[in-house]
Tab-separated table of C-alpha atoms in Angstrom:
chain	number	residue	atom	x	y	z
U	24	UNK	CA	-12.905	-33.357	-51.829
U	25	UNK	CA	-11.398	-30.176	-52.887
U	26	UNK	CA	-11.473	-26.854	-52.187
U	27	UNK	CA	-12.411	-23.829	-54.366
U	28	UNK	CA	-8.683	-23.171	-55.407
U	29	UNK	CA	-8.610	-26.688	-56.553
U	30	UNK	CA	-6.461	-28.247	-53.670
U	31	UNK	CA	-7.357	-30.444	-51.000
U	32	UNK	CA	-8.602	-29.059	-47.550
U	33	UNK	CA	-5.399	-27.956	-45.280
U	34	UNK	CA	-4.271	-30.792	-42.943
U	35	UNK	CA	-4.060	-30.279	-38.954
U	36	UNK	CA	-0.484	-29.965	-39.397
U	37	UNK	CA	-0.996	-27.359	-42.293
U	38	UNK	CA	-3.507	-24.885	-40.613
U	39	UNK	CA	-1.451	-24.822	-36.717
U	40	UNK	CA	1.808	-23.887	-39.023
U	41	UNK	CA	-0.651	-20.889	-40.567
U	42	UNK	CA	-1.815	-20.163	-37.655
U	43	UNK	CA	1.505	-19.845	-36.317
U	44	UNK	CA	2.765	-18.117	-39.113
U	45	UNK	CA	-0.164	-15.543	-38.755
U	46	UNK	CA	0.856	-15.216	-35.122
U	47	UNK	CA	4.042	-14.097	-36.568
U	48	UNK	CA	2.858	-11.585	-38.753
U	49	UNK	CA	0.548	-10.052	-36.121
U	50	UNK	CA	3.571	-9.746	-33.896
U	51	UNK	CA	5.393	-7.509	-36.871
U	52	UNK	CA	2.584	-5.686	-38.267
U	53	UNK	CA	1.800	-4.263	-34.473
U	54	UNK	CA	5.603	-3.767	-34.105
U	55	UNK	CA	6.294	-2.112	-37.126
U	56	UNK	CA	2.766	0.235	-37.120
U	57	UNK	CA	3.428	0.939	-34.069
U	58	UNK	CA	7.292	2.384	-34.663
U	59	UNK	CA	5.172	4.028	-37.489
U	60	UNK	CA	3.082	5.714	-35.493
U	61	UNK	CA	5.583	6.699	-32.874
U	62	UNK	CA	8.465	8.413	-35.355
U	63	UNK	CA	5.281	10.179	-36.818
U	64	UNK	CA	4.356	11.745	-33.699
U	65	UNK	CA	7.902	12.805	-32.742
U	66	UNK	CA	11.008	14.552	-33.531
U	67	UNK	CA	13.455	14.070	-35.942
U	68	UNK	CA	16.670	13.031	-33.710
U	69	UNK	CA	13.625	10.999	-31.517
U	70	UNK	CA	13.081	9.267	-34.989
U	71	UNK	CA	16.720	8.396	-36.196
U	72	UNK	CA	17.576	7.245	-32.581
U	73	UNK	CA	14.940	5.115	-32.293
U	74	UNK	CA	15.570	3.195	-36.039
U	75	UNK	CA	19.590	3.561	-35.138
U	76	UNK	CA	19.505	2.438	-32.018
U	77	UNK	CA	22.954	0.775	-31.990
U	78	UNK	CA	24.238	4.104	-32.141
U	79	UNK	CA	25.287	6.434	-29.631
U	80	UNK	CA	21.988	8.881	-29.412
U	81	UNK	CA	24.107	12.391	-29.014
U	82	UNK	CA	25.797	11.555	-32.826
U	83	UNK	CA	22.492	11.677	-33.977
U	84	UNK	CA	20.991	14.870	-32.449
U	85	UNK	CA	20.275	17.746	-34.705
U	86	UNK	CA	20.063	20.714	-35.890
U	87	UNK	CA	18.557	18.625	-39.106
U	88	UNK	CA	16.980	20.540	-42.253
U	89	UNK	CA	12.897	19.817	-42.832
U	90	UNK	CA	13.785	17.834	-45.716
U	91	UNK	CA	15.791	15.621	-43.366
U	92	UNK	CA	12.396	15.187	-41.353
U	93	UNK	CA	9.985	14.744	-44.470
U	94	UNK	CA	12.037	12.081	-44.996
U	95	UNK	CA	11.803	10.002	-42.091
U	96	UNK	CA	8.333	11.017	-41.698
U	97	UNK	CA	8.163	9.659	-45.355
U	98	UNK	CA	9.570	6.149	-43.965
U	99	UNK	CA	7.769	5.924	-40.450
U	100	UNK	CA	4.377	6.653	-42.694
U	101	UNK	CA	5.450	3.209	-44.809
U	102	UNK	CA	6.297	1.331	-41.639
U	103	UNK	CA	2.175	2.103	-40.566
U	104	UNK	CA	1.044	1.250	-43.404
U	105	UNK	CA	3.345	-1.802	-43.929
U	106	UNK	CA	2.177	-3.446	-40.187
U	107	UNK	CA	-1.350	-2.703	-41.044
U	108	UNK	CA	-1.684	-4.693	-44.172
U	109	UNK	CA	1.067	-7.442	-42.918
U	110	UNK	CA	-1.735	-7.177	-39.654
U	111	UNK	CA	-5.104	-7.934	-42.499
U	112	UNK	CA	-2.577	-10.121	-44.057
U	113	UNK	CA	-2.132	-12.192	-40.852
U	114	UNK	CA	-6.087	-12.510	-41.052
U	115	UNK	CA	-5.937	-14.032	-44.180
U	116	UNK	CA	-2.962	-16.247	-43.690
U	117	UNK	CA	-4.903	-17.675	-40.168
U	118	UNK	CA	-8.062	-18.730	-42.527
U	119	UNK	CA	-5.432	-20.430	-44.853
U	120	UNK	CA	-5.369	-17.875	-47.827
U	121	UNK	CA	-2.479	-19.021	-50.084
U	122	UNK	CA	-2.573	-15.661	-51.819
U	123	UNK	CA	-2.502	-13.791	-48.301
U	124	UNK	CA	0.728	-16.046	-47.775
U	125	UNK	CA	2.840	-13.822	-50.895
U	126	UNK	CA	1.495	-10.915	-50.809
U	127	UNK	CA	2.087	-10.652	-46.889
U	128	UNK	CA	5.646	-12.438	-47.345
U	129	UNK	CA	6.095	-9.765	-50.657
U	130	UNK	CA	5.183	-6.839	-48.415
U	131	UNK	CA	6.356	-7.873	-44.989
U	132	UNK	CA	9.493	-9.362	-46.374
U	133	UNK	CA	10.750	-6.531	-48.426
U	134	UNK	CA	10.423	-3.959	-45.894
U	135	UNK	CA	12.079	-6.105	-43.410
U	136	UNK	CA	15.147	-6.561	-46.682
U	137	UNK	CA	15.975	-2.861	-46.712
U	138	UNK	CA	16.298	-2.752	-42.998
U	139	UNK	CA	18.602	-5.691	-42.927
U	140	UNK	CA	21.045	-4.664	-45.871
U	141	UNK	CA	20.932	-0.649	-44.400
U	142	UNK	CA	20.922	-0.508	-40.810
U	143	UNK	CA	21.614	-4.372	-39.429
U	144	UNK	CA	24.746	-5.246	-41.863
U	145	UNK	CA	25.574	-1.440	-41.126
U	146	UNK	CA	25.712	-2.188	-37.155
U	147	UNK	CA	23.139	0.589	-37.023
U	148	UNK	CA	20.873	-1.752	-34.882
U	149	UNK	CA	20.575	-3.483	-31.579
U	150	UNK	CA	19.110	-7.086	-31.830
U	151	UNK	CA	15.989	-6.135	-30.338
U	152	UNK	CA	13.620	-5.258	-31.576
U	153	UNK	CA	14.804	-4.605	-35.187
U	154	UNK	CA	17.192	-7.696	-36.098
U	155	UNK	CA	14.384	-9.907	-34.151
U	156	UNK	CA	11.755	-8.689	-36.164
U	157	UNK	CA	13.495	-9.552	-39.174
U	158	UNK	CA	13.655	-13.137	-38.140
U	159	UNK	CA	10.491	-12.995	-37.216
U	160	UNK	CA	9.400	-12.060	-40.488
U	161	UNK	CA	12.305	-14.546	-41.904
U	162	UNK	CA	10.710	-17.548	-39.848
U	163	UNK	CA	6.968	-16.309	-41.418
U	164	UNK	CA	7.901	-16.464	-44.485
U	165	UNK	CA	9.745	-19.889	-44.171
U	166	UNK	CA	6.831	-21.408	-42.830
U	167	UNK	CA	4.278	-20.545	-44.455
U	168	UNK	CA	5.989	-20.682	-47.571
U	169	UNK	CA	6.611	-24.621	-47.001
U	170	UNK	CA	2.525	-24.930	-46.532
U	171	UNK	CA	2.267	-23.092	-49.790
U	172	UNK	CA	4.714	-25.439	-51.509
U	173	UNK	CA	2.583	-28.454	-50.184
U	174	UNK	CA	-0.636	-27.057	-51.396
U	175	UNK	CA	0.438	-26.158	-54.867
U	176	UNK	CA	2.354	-29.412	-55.521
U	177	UNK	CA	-1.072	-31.315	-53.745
U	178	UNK	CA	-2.918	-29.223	-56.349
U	179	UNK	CA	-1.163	-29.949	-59.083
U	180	UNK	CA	-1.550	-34.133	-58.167
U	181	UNK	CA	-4.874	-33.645	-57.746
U	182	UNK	CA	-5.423	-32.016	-61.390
């Protein structure tokens, strides 16, 4: 039989990789909202040292301007609000939503892109947490991705 979208149920092997993947996700989102919520509630030279934190923390002390910290309260308010919905997107992903699976990879993924080209290929970064988040994300994305490709082409056989 098939399911509302029109493919057949998820297989055992399907639903643990979701699951797996949503494990993922929750592991980011709670991460990232959390980093959020701490640059928010801090200082400016708190905030840069704790995204750069491959560099030494007295080249990054201030005096900065309050633009500088708009800014970077600007960014820590996206990383909240990115691990929240990557965190409902997680919930999604777990009951097997394919559209959960790109719209958490679109949002999840693309945040984690900007970090890697501007402050991991930059050097700016220790591995952890930052460049293992982004594999975390990476491997989420992967995964769930392949589940997606399986259920569309299963779909499409089934049509």
């Amino acid at each position: 039989s098939l399911t509302k979208t029109g493919a057949p149920p998820l297989t055992q092997r399907q639903a643990l990789v979701l699951k797996i993947a949503a494990v993922l996700w929750v592991v980011w989102g709670v991460v990232h909202a959390a980093a959020g919520a701490l640059v928010l509630s801090g200082e400016t030279a708190a905030g840069f040292q704790a995204i750069a934190d491959g560099v030494d923390p007295a080249l990054l002390t201030g005096p900065y301007h309050e633009a500088v910290g708009g800014v970077l309260s600007q960014h820590a308010w996206n990383l909240l609000w990115v691990g929240i919905v990557t965190l409902i997107g997680a919930l999604f992903i777990w009951r097997g939503d394919q559209t959960a699976i790109w719209v958490t990879a679109m949002v999840g993924g693309l945040a984690d892109l900007g970090y890697f080209m501007f402050i991991d290929l930059a050097g700016f970064a220790n591995f952890v947490p930052g460049t293992l988040m982004t594999l975390v994300s990476a491997t989420a994305i992967i995964i769930s991705g392949l589940v997606w490709l399986q259920r569309s082409g299963a779909k499409r056989a089934a049509a």
